Amino acid sequence: MKNLLAFLPLILFLSSCSQTVSDEHFYDPGISLELAKYRKQQISDLQYTLDFSIPNGKDAPIQSELQLSLSLSNLEHPLILDFNEKSENIQSISVNGNSSPIVHQQEHIIIDPKFLKSGINQITIEFIAGNLSLNRNEDFLYTLLVPDRASTLYPCFDQPDLKGRYTLSITAPKEWEVLAGAPEVNSAQEGAYIRHEFSPTDLMSTYLFSFVAGEFKTANTSEAFPQKMLYRETNPEKIESSIPEVFELHRKSKEFLEEYTAYPFPFQKLDFATIPIFQYGGMEHVGAIQYRESALFLDGNATDSELLSRAKLIGHETAHMWFGDLVSIEWFNDVWMKEVFAGFMAGKIANPNYPKINHDLAFLTSNYPAAYGEDRTAGTNPIRQNLPNLKDAGSLYGSIIYSKAPIMMRQLETAMGEEAFQKGIQAYIKSFANGNANWNDLVSLLDQETPLDLQKWSDIWVNQSGRPLITEQISFAQDGTISNLSISQQAEDGSNKLWPQLFDITLVYPDRQITIPVSIEGKNLVIEEAKGLEKPETILYNSNGLGYGVFPLDQKATFRYAQLQDEVMRAHAYINLYENTLLGNIPAENALNVIREGIAREQNEILMRLLSAEANSLFWTYLPENSRTQILSEFESQIWDLLQSDLDSNIKKSLFTLYSGIAYSKLGTEKLYSIWHQDQEIQNLKLNPDNYTSLAMTLALYKHPDSEAILEEERARISNPDKLNRFDFLRPALSQNPEERDQLFETFKDAKNREKESWVLAACGYIHHPLHQEHSVKYVPLSLGLLEEIQKTGDIFFPKGGSAVLWANTILSKLQMMLKTF
């Protein structure tokens, strides 16, 4: 059976070649799955030759030309290119040397078959480049074309399984640097401009094509595998300490992946650019990775966790060169595949270089809360979703693919064993190099390496949504020993789904602990190993943090959480406490008291960040306002006193983040002001200029009487022009005049004012802060009304990141918790 499965991809391929594809949805806006399947049969040997002439001035049009070479094997239907721009942006079309009429409708350029021929065809299109995904600024621009935005820039076949080679020429102002996916082979000055010519790229999907151009500084390595970096950072300390390390991290990542996959680095180069306003942490463009600048440039005060996060980000984007770029997804319903592998490999790459960090703890705290945050809602989705049209691909992104999928993958690797898992991955890379694959292709290969029924396993973990709720049943014999201990699982959404998974159960006694590994597949499981054991003080379920779901909670034992010696066990206890709180199983006040006790004792930086985040969330979101007011003074004093004690600097950084996040009383703001004004210094707390800017904004949010003077003085301190522009953008969101905040939020209705999305999200964070709750509730209908448009015009994380949408979901979650408690 296993050997027969090896031929499954070939059988499916041959079957698909003989199928007749319906043209019902060919001309729908976006790219329908039907059109994509037909074009995959129709088109091959794609080569794009693109020329862009970038003028001075961000609003001036970019004159462009596409020379397209492709082979056609089916002329039953017209040739349909994607160009999601105004028809007037298309200036001329020539097909095989003959002028062709411009037929542009529903985001498609349609070429009549009478102009085409079987075999090689040449098409030339003169056009004005689209601006939606060009991210144009006065002195720099960058493309960002994931998932279906290539067609908003130039005419193309914007689906991931039609890979092509690109030969690019860019004419740009002579002061500008240009970075693209292949090496630059020639440049020539033309007056105030320079024409940059690049060699042909390797094969890539349209969303991986990119270029960056602008006033950047450059850095280069001179090692055997040279790299080039563009950046705009101006802080000398960050530049000196970060650039050599960033190059080294890329080199180490490349070498690890070559060994793990048994496949050499697959592209011509590994260059990258750092961009101050970049929407994500990074994007894996072939030969020209883009990063958010602040994620790579760290100063000497960076914590171990911050250094690890940077290393993982670089590992993640480098891993994409194999997982996503070399082997690409067939369709964006499998976008999670490339993301989960990049994240999974990033941990394998970076973790050994940071031996002081508990990496199981880091995995638990970085993935589980985020995954639960989406999976607990009624609007959750499976890891793998249906996608009839690529225009909706942006809705697939979120915590399910970035946080739940890694949890699933760790369960899979644990069940298979690391060696068998790696063998399957190597076969996957070798089999589909320079091509495309889907999840079922991978499952078929992994299935060769394990006796597990991976199809059945995958169906629940990958194709189904939600999480299990675990309950316990325990009884005791007359002598006080356990006569029966069993657990049951039920899907939170009330369905009959059952999750096969592994985790530990730990019985806690005054002088010892007994840990029992369990593997649950069905609805019920009797823990035979527990029979006859003494009655424990408490039982901790999922004590190794491997399992997924909400587990039983002994409220009387929660006071012991801070005393648990094992860090992962302690972290899961707090995460499970928080989830049980949101389910209404424990009052928010009680949970916050447990967490505050943990904060008072915690010495681990990662756990302190977790506790601080949970405390902040419970304080602002789930405590009734009168309870919040009652404990404010006591809570502020607790954290302030801890800041004065002898603690590690990394711990103090998390504590100060928590303190500045809650200290909105008159006394609290006075203390925050004394630190911002540098009248007072907290020993072993190292703050950088960005921290002081954030603190000034917090003081304005908390309505310090001198807010305007504080903001004006802070503005005078900022020397970096990019950071100054951000400060000026955010300033109206900090106004104590509600009408100014209203005016700023109203401007977001215009897509042009949402272009710098990370700035917009930061502004929304201030506008929708709980202190503005009574006023900002009126923004929720407007935000929800804009959601569909934002999904079309915004980048992939922006729609779910809109704070008004999050705030609306938070209100619903809070009401649900209150109803369950009632």
Coordinates of N, CA, C and O in Angstrom, one line a residue, residues 46-184:
L46 N 7.6 30.0 -19.4 CA 7.3 31.5 -19.2 C 8.6 32.2 -19.0 O 9.5 31.9 -18.1
Q47 N 8.8 33.4 -19.7 CA 9.9 34.3 -19.5 C 9.4 35.7 -19.5 O 8.8 36.1 -20.6
Y48 N 9.6 36.4 -18.5 CA 9.1 37.8 -18.4 C 10.4 38.7 -18.5 O 11.3 38.6 -17.8
T49 N 10.3 39.6 -19.5 CA 11.3 40.7 -19.5 C 10.6 42.0 -19.2 O 9.7 42.4 -20.0
L50 N 11.0 42.6 -18.1 CA 10.3 43.8 -17.6 C 11.2 45.0 -17.5 O 12.4 44.9 -17.1
D51 N 10.7 46.2 -17.9 CA 11.4 47.4 -17.8 C 10.6 48.4 -17.1 O 9.4 48.7 -17.5
F52 N 11.1 49.0 -16.0 CA 10.4 50.1 -15.3 C 11.3 51.3 -15.3 O 12.4 51.3 -14.9
S53 N 10.6 52.5 -15.6 CA 11.3 53.8 -15.5 C 10.7 54.6 -14.4 O 9.6 55.1 -14.4
I54 N 11.5 54.6 -13.2 CA 11.0 55.2 -12.0 C 11.4 56.7 -12.0 O 12.6 57.0 -11.9
P55 N 10.4 57.6 -12.0 CA 10.8 59.1 -12.0 C 11.0 59.6 -10.6 O 10.7 58.9 -9.6
N56 N 11.5 60.8 -10.5 CA 11.5 61.5 -9.2 C 10.0 61.9 -8.9 O 9.3 62.3 -9.8
G57 N 9.7 61.8 -7.6 CA 8.3 62.1 -7.2 C 7.4 60.9 -7.1 O 7.2 60.2 -8.1
K58 N 6.9 60.7 -6.0 CA 6.2 59.4 -5.7 C 4.8 59.3 -6.5 O 4.3 58.2 -6.6
D59 N 4.3 60.4 -6.9 CA 3.0 60.4 -7.6 C 3.1 60.4 -9.1 O 2.1 60.2 -9.8
A60 N 4.3 60.5 -9.6 CA 4.5 60.5 -11.1 C 4.3 59.1 -11.6 O 4.8 58.1 -11.0
P61 N 3.7 58.9 -12.8 CA 3.5 57.5 -13.3 C 4.9 56.9 -13.7 O 5.8 57.5 -14.1
I62 N 4.9 55.5 -13.6 CA 6.0 54.7 -13.9 C 5.8 54.1 -15.2 O 5.0 53.1 -15.4
Q63 N 6.5 54.6 -16.3 CA 6.3 54.0 -17.6 C 7.0 52.6 -17.6 O 8.2 52.5 -17.2
S64 N 6.4 51.6 -18.2 CA 6.9 50.2 -18.1 C 6.6 49.5 -19.4 O 5.7 49.8 -20.2
E65 N 7.3 48.4 -19.5 CA 7.1 47.5 -20.7 C 7.4 46.1 -20.3 O 8.3 45.8 -19.5
L66 N 6.5 45.2 -20.8 CA 6.6 43.8 -20.6 C 6.8 43.1 -21.9 O 6.1 43.3 -22.9
Q67 N 7.9 42.3 -22.1 CA 8.1 41.4 -23.2 C 7.9 40.0 -22.6 O 8.7 39.5 -21.8
L68 N 6.9 39.3 -23.1 CA 6.5 38.0 -22.5 C 6.7 36.9 -23.6 O 6.2 37.0 -24.7
S69 N 7.5 35.9 -23.2 CA 7.7 34.7 -24.1 C 7.1 33.5 -23.4 O 7.3 33.3 -22.2
L70 N 6.2 32.8 -24.1 CA 5.6 31.6 -23.5 C 5.2 30.6 -24.6 O 5.1 31.0 -25.7
S71 N 5.1 29.4 -24.1 CA 4.7 28.3 -25.0 C 3.2 28.0 -24.7 O 2.8 27.8 -23.5
L72 N 2.4 27.8 -25.8 CA 1.0 27.5 -25.6 C 0.7 26.1 -26.3 O 1.2 25.8 -27.4
S73 N -0.1 25.3 -25.6 CA -0.4 24.0 -26.1 C -1.9 23.8 -26.3 O -2.4 22.8 -26.7
N74 N -2.7 24.9 -25.9 CA -4.1 24.7 -26.1 C -4.7 26.1 -26.4 O -4.5 27.1 -25.7
L75 N -5.3 26.2 -27.6 CA -5.9 27.5 -28.0 C -7.5 27.4 -28.0 O -8.1 28.2 -28.7
E76 N -8.0 26.5 -27.2 CA -9.5 26.4 -27.1 C -10.1 27.7 -26.6 O -11.2 28.0 -27.0
H77 N -9.4 28.3 -25.7 CA -9.9 29.5 -25.1 C -8.9 30.7 -25.3 O -7.8 30.4 -25.6
P78 N -9.3 31.9 -25.1 CA -8.4 33.0 -25.2 C -7.3 32.9 -24.2 O -7.4 32.2 -23.2
L79 N -6.2 33.6 -24.4 CA -5.2 33.7 -23.4 C -5.5 34.8 -22.5 O -5.8 36.0 -22.9
I80 N -5.6 34.5 -21.2 CA -6.1 35.5 -20.2 C -4.9 35.8 -19.3 O -4.4 35.0 -18.5
L81 N -4.5 37.1 -19.3 CA -3.5 37.6 -18.4 C -4.2 38.3 -17.3 O -5.3 38.8 -17.5
D82 N -3.5 38.5 -16.2 CA -4.1 39.2 -15.0 C -3.5 40.6 -14.9 O -2.2 40.7 -15.0
F83 N -4.3 41.6 -14.9 CA -3.8 43.0 -14.6 C -4.9 43.8 -13.9 O -5.8 44.2 -14.5
N84 N -4.7 43.8 -12.6 CA -5.7 44.4 -11.7 C -5.4 45.9 -11.6 O -5.0 46.4 -10.6
E85 N -5.6 46.6 -12.7 CA -5.4 48.1 -12.8 C -6.4 48.7 -13.7 O -7.1 48.0 -14.4
K86 N -6.3 50.0 -13.8 CA -7.2 50.7 -14.8 C -6.9 50.4 -16.2 O -5.7 50.2 -16.6
S87 N -7.9 50.3 -17.0 CA -7.7 50.0 -18.5 C -6.8 51.0 -19.1 O -6.0 50.6 -20.0
E88 N -6.9 52.3 -18.7 CA -6.1 53.3 -19.4 C -4.6 53.1 -19.1 O -3.8 53.8 -19.7
N89 N -4.3 52.3 -18.1 CA -2.8 52.0 -17.8 C -2.2 51.1 -18.9 O -1.0 51.0 -19.0
I90 N -3.0 50.5 -19.7 CA -2.5 49.7 -20.8 C -2.4 50.5 -22.1 O -3.4 51.1 -22.6
Q91 N -1.2 50.7 -22.6 CA -1.0 51.6 -23.7 C -1.0 50.9 -25.1 O -1.5 51.4 -26.1
S92 N -0.4 49.7 -25.1 CA -0.4 49.0 -26.4 C -0.1 47.5 -26.1 O 0.5 47.2 -25.1
I93 N -0.6 46.7 -27.1 CA -0.3 45.2 -27.0 C 0.1 44.7 -28.4 O -0.6 45.0 -29.4
S94 N 1.2 44.0 -28.4 CA 1.6 43.4 -29.7 C 1.8 41.9 -29.4 O 2.4 41.5 -28.4
V95 N 1.2 41.1 -30.3 CA 1.3 39.6 -30.2 C 1.9 39.1 -31.5 O 1.4 39.2 -32.6
N96 N 3.0 38.4 -31.3 CA 3.8 37.8 -32.4 C 4.0 38.8 -33.5 O 3.8 38.5 -34.7
G97 N 4.3 40.1 -33.1 CA 4.7 41.1 -34.1 C 3.5 41.8 -34.7 O 3.6 42.8 -35.5
N98 N 2.2 41.5 -34.3 CA 1.0 42.1 -34.8 C 0.3 42.9 -33.7 O 0.2 42.4 -32.5
S99 N -0.1 44.1 -34.0 CA -0.9 44.9 -33.0 C -2.2 44.1 -32.6 O -2.9 43.6 -33.5
S100 N -2.5 44.1 -31.4 CA -3.7 43.4 -30.9 C -4.5 44.5 -30.2 O -4.0 45.4 -29.5
P101 N -5.9 44.4 -30.3 CA -6.8 45.3 -29.6 C -6.6 45.1 -28.1 O -6.3 44.0 -27.6
I102 N -6.8 46.2 -27.3 CA -6.8 46.1 -25.9 C -8.1 45.7 -25.4 O -9.1 46.5 -25.5
V103 N -8.2 44.5 -24.9 CA -9.5 44.0 -24.3 C -9.2 43.7 -22.8 O -8.4 42.8 -22.5
H104 N -9.7 44.6 -21.9 CA -9.4 44.5 -20.5 C -10.7 44.6 -19.7 O -11.4 45.6 -19.8
Q105 N -11.0 43.5 -19.0 CA -12.2 43.5 -18.2 C -12.1 42.6 -17.0 O -11.4 41.6 -17.1
Q106 N -12.7 43.0 -16.0 CA -12.7 42.2 -14.7 C -11.3 41.8 -14.3 O -11.0 40.6 -13.9
E107 N -10.3 42.8 -14.4 CA -9.0 42.6 -14.0 C -8.1 41.7 -14.9 O -7.1 41.2 -14.5
H108 N -8.6 41.4 -16.1 CA -7.9 40.5 -17.0 C -7.7 41.2 -18.4 O -8.5 41.9 -18.9
I109 N -6.5 40.9 -19.0 CA -6.2 41.2 -20.4 C -6.5 40.0 -21.2 O -6.0 38.9 -20.9
I110 N -7.4 40.1 -22.2 CA -7.9 38.9 -22.9 C -7.3 39.0 -24.4 O -7.6 40.0 -25.1
I111 N -6.6 38.0 -24.8 CA -6.0 38.0 -26.1 C -6.7 36.9 -26.9 O -6.7 35.7 -26.6
D112 N -7.2 37.3 -28.1 CA -8.0 36.4 -28.9 C -7.0 35.3 -29.5 O -5.9 35.6 -29.9
P113 N -7.5 34.1 -29.6 CA -6.7 33.0 -30.1 C -6.2 33.2 -31.5 O -5.2 32.6 -31.9
K114 N -6.9 34.1 -32.3 CA -6.5 34.3 -33.7 C -5.1 34.9 -33.8 O -4.5 34.9 -34.8
F115 N -4.7 35.6 -32.7 CA -3.3 36.2 -32.7 C -2.3 35.3 -32.2 O -1.1 35.6 -32.2
L116 N -2.7 34.1 -31.7 CA -1.8 33.2 -31.1 C -1.5 31.9 -31.9 O -2.1 31.7 -32.9
K117 N -0.5 31.1 -31.5 CA -0.2 29.9 -32.2 C 0.3 28.9 -31.2 O 0.7 29.2 -30.1
S118 N 0.2 27.6 -31.6 CA 0.8 26.6 -30.7 C 2.3 26.7 -30.7 O 2.9 27.0 -31.7
G119 N 2.9 26.5 -29.6 CA 4.3 26.6 -29.4 C 4.6 28.0 -28.9 O 3.8 28.6 -28.1
I120 N 5.8 28.5 -29.2 CA 6.3 29.7 -28.6 C 5.6 31.0 -29.2 O 5.4 31.1 -30.4
N121 N 5.2 31.9 -28.3 CA 4.6 33.1 -28.6 C 5.3 34.3 -27.9 O 5.9 34.1 -26.8
Q122 N 5.3 35.4 -28.6 CA 5.9 36.7 -28.1 C 4.9 37.7 -27.9 O 4.2 38.1 -28.9
I123 N 4.8 38.3 -26.7 CA 3.8 39.3 -26.5 C 4.5 40.5 -25.9 O 5.3 40.4 -24.9
T124 N 4.2 41.7 -26.3 CA 4.8 42.9 -25.8 C 3.6 43.8 -25.3 O 2.7 44.1 -26.1
I125 N 3.7 44.3 -24.1 CA 2.7 45.2 -23.6 C 3.4 46.4 -23.0 O 4.3 46.3 -22.1
E126 N 3.0 47.6 -23.5 CA 3.5 48.9 -22.9 C 2.4 49.3 -21.9 O 1.2 49.3 -22.2
F127 N 2.8 49.7 -20.7 CA 1.8 50.0 -19.7 C 2.3 50.9 -18.6 O 3.6 51.1 -18.5
I128 N 1.5 51.5 -17.8 CA 1.8 52.3 -16.6 C 1.7 51.3 -15.4 O 0.7 50.7 -15.2
A129 N 2.8 51.2 -14.7 CA 2.8 50.3 -13.6 C 1.7 50.6 -12.5 O 1.5 51.8 -12.3
G130 N 1.1 49.6 -12.0 CA 0.1 49.9 -10.9 C 0.9 50.3 -9.6 O 2.0 49.9 -9.4
N131 N 0.2 51.1 -8.8 CA 0.8 51.6 -7.6 C 0.4 50.9 -6.3 O 1.1 51.1 -5.3
L132 N -0.6 50.0 -6.4 CA -1.2 49.4 -5.1 C -0.1 48.7 -4.3 O -0.1 48.9 -3.1
S133 N 0.8 48.0 -5.0 CA 1.8 47.2 -4.2 C 3.2 47.7 -4.4 O 4.1 47.0 -4.2
L134 N 3.3 49.0 -4.8 CA 4.7 49.5 -5.0 C 5.2 50.2 -3.8 O 6.4 50.5 -3.7
N135 N 4.4 50.5 -2.8 CA 4.8 51.1 -1.5 C 5.8 52.2 -1.8 O 6.9 52.3 -1.4
R136 N 5.3 53.2 -2.5 CA 6.1 54.4 -2.9 C 6.2 55.4 -1.8 O 5.2 55.8 -1.2
N137 N 7.4 55.9 -1.6 CA 7.7 57.0 -0.7 C 8.5 58.0 -1.4 O 8.9 57.8 -2.6
E138 N 8.7 59.1 -0.8 CA 9.5 60.2 -1.6 C 10.8 59.8 -2.0 O 11.3 60.1 -3.1
D139 N 11.5 59.0 -1.2 CA 12.9 58.6 -1.5 C 13.2 57.1 -1.5 O 14.3 56.7 -1.5
F140 N 12.2 56.3 -1.5 CA 12.3 54.9 -1.7 C 11.0 54.2 -2.0 O 9.9 54.8 -1.8
L141 N 11.1 53.0 -2.6 CA 9.9 52.2 -2.9 C 10.3 50.7 -2.8 O 11.5 50.4 -2.9
Y142 N 9.3 49.9 -2.6 CA 9.6 48.4 -2.6 C 8.3 47.7 -3.0 O 7.2 48.1 -2.7
T143 N 8.5 46.6 -3.8 CA 7.3 45.8 -4.2 C 7.0 44.8 -3.1 O 7.9 44.3 -2.3
L144 N 5.7 44.5 -2.9 CA 5.3 43.4 -2.0 C 4.1 42.8 -2.7 O 3.0 43.3 -2.6
L145 N 4.3 41.6 -3.3 CA 3.3 41.1 -4.2 C 2.6 39.8 -3.7 O 1.9 39.2 -4.5
V146 N 2.7 39.5 -2.5 CA 2.1 38.3 -1.9 C 0.7 38.7 -1.4 O 0.5 39.8 -0.9
P147 N -0.4 37.9 -1.7 CA -0.4 36.6 -2.4 C -0.7 36.7 -3.9 O -0.3 35.9 -4.7
D148 N -1.5 37.8 -4.2 CA -1.9 37.9 -5.6 C -1.7 39.3 -6.1 O -2.5 39.8 -7.0
R149 N -0.7 40.0 -5.7 CA -0.5 41.4 -6.0 C 0.4 41.7 -7.1 O 0.6 42.8 -7.5
A150 N 1.0 40.7 -7.7 CA 1.9 40.9 -8.9 C 1.1 41.5 -10.0 O 1.5 42.4 -10.7
S151 N -0.2 41.1 -10.1 CA -1.0 41.6 -11.2 C -1.5 43.0 -10.9 O -2.1 43.6 -11.8
T152 N -1.3 43.5 -9.7 CA -1.6 45.0 -9.5 C -0.4 45.8 -9.9 O -0.5 47.1 -10.0
L153 N 0.7 45.2 -10.3 CA 1.9 46.0 -10.7 C 2.2 45.8 -12.2 O 2.4 46.8 -12.9
Y154 N 2.1 44.6 -12.7 CA 2.4 44.4 -14.1 C 1.5 43.2 -14.6 O 1.0 42.4 -13.9
P155 N 1.2 43.1 -16.0 CA 0.5 42.0 -16.5 C 1.2 40.7 -16.3 O 2.4 40.6 -16.6
C156 N 0.5 39.7 -15.9 CA 1.2 38.4 -15.6 C 0.2 37.3 -15.5 O -1.0 37.5 -15.6
F157 N 0.6 36.1 -15.2 CA -0.2 35.0 -14.9 C 0.0 34.7 -13.4 O 0.9 34.0 -13.0
D158 N -0.9 35.4 -12.6 CA -0.6 35.5 -11.2 C -1.1 34.3 -10.3 O -2.0 34.5 -9.5
Q159 N -0.5 33.2 -10.6 CA -0.8 32.0 -9.8 C 0.5 31.3 -9.5 O 1.4 31.3 -10.3
P160 N 0.6 30.7 -8.3 CA 2.0 30.2 -7.9 C 2.5 29.0 -8.7 O 3.7 28.8 -8.7
D161 N 1.7 28.3 -9.4 CA 2.2 27.1 -10.1 C 2.6 27.4 -11.5 O 2.9 26.5 -12.3
L162 N 2.5 28.7 -12.0 CA 3.1 29.1 -13.3 C 4.4 29.8 -13.0 O 4.4 31.1 -13.0
K163 N 5.5 29.1 -12.8 CA 6.7 29.8 -12.5 C 7.4 30.3 -13.8 O 7.2 29.7 -14.9
G164 N 8.1 31.3 -13.7 CA 8.8 31.9 -14.8 C 10.2 32.5 -14.4 O 10.5 32.5 -13.3
R165 N 10.9 32.8 -15.5 CA 12.2 33.6 -15.2 C 12.0 35.0 -15.6 O 11.3 35.3 -16.5
Y166 N 12.7 35.9 -14.9 CA 12.5 37.3 -15.0 C 13.8 38.0 -15.4 O 14.9 37.7 -14.8
T167 N 13.8 38.8 -16.5 CA 14.9 39.7 -16.8 C 14.5 41.1 -16.6 O 13.5 41.6 -17.3
L168 N 15.1 41.8 -15.7 CA 14.6 43.1 -15.2 C 15.5 44.2 -15.5 O 16.8 44.1 -15.4
S169 N 15.0 45.3 -16.0 CA 15.7 46.6 -16.1 C 15.0 47.7 -15.4 O 13.7 47.8 -15.5
I170 N 15.7 48.5 -14.6 CA 15.1 49.6 -13.8 C 15.9 50.8 -14.0 O 17.1 50.8 -13.8
T171 N 15.2 51.9 -14.4 CA 15.8 53.2 -14.5 C 15.3 54.0 -13.3 O 14.1 54.1 -13.1
A172 N 16.2 54.5 -12.5 CA 15.9 55.2 -11.3 C 16.8 56.4 -11.0 O 17.9 56.5 -11.7
P173 N 16.4 57.3 -10.2 CA 17.3 58.4 -9.9 C 18.7 58.0 -9.5 O 18.8 57.0 -8.8
K174 N 19.7 58.7 -9.9 CA 21.1 58.3 -9.8 C 21.5 58.1 -8.4 O 22.5 57.4 -8.1
E175 N 20.8 58.8 -7.4 CA 21.2 58.7 -6.0 C 20.7 57.4 -5.4 O 21.0 57.0 -4.3
W176 N 19.8 56.7 -6.1 CA 19.1 55.5 -5.6 C 20.0 54.2 -5.8 O 20.6 54.0 -6.8
E177 N 19.8 53.3 -4.8 CA 20.3 51.9 -4.9 C 19.1 51.1 -5.4 O 18.0 51.4 -5.2
V178 N 19.4 50.0 -6.1 CA 18.4 49.1 -6.6 C 18.8 47.7 -6.3 O 20.0 47.3 -6.6
L179 N 17.9 46.9 -5.8 CA 18.1 45.5 -5.4 C 17.0 44.7 -6.1 O 15.8 45.0 -6.0
A180 N 17.4 43.6 -6.7 CA 16.4 42.7 -7.4 C 16.8 41.2 -7.2 O 17.8 40.9 -6.5
G181 N 16.0 40.3 -7.8 CA 16.2 38.9 -7.5 C 17.3 38.2 -8.2 O 17.6 37.1 -8.0
A182 N 18.0 39.0 -9.1 CA 19.2 38.4 -9.8 C 20.3 39.4 -9.7 O 20.1 40.6 -9.4
P183 N 21.6 39.0 -10.0 CA 22.7 39.9 -9.9 C 22.6 41.0 -11.0 O 22.1 40.8 -12.1
E184 N 23.0 42.2 -10.6 CA 23.1 43.3 -11.6 C 24.3 43.1 -12.5 O 25.4 42.9 -12.0

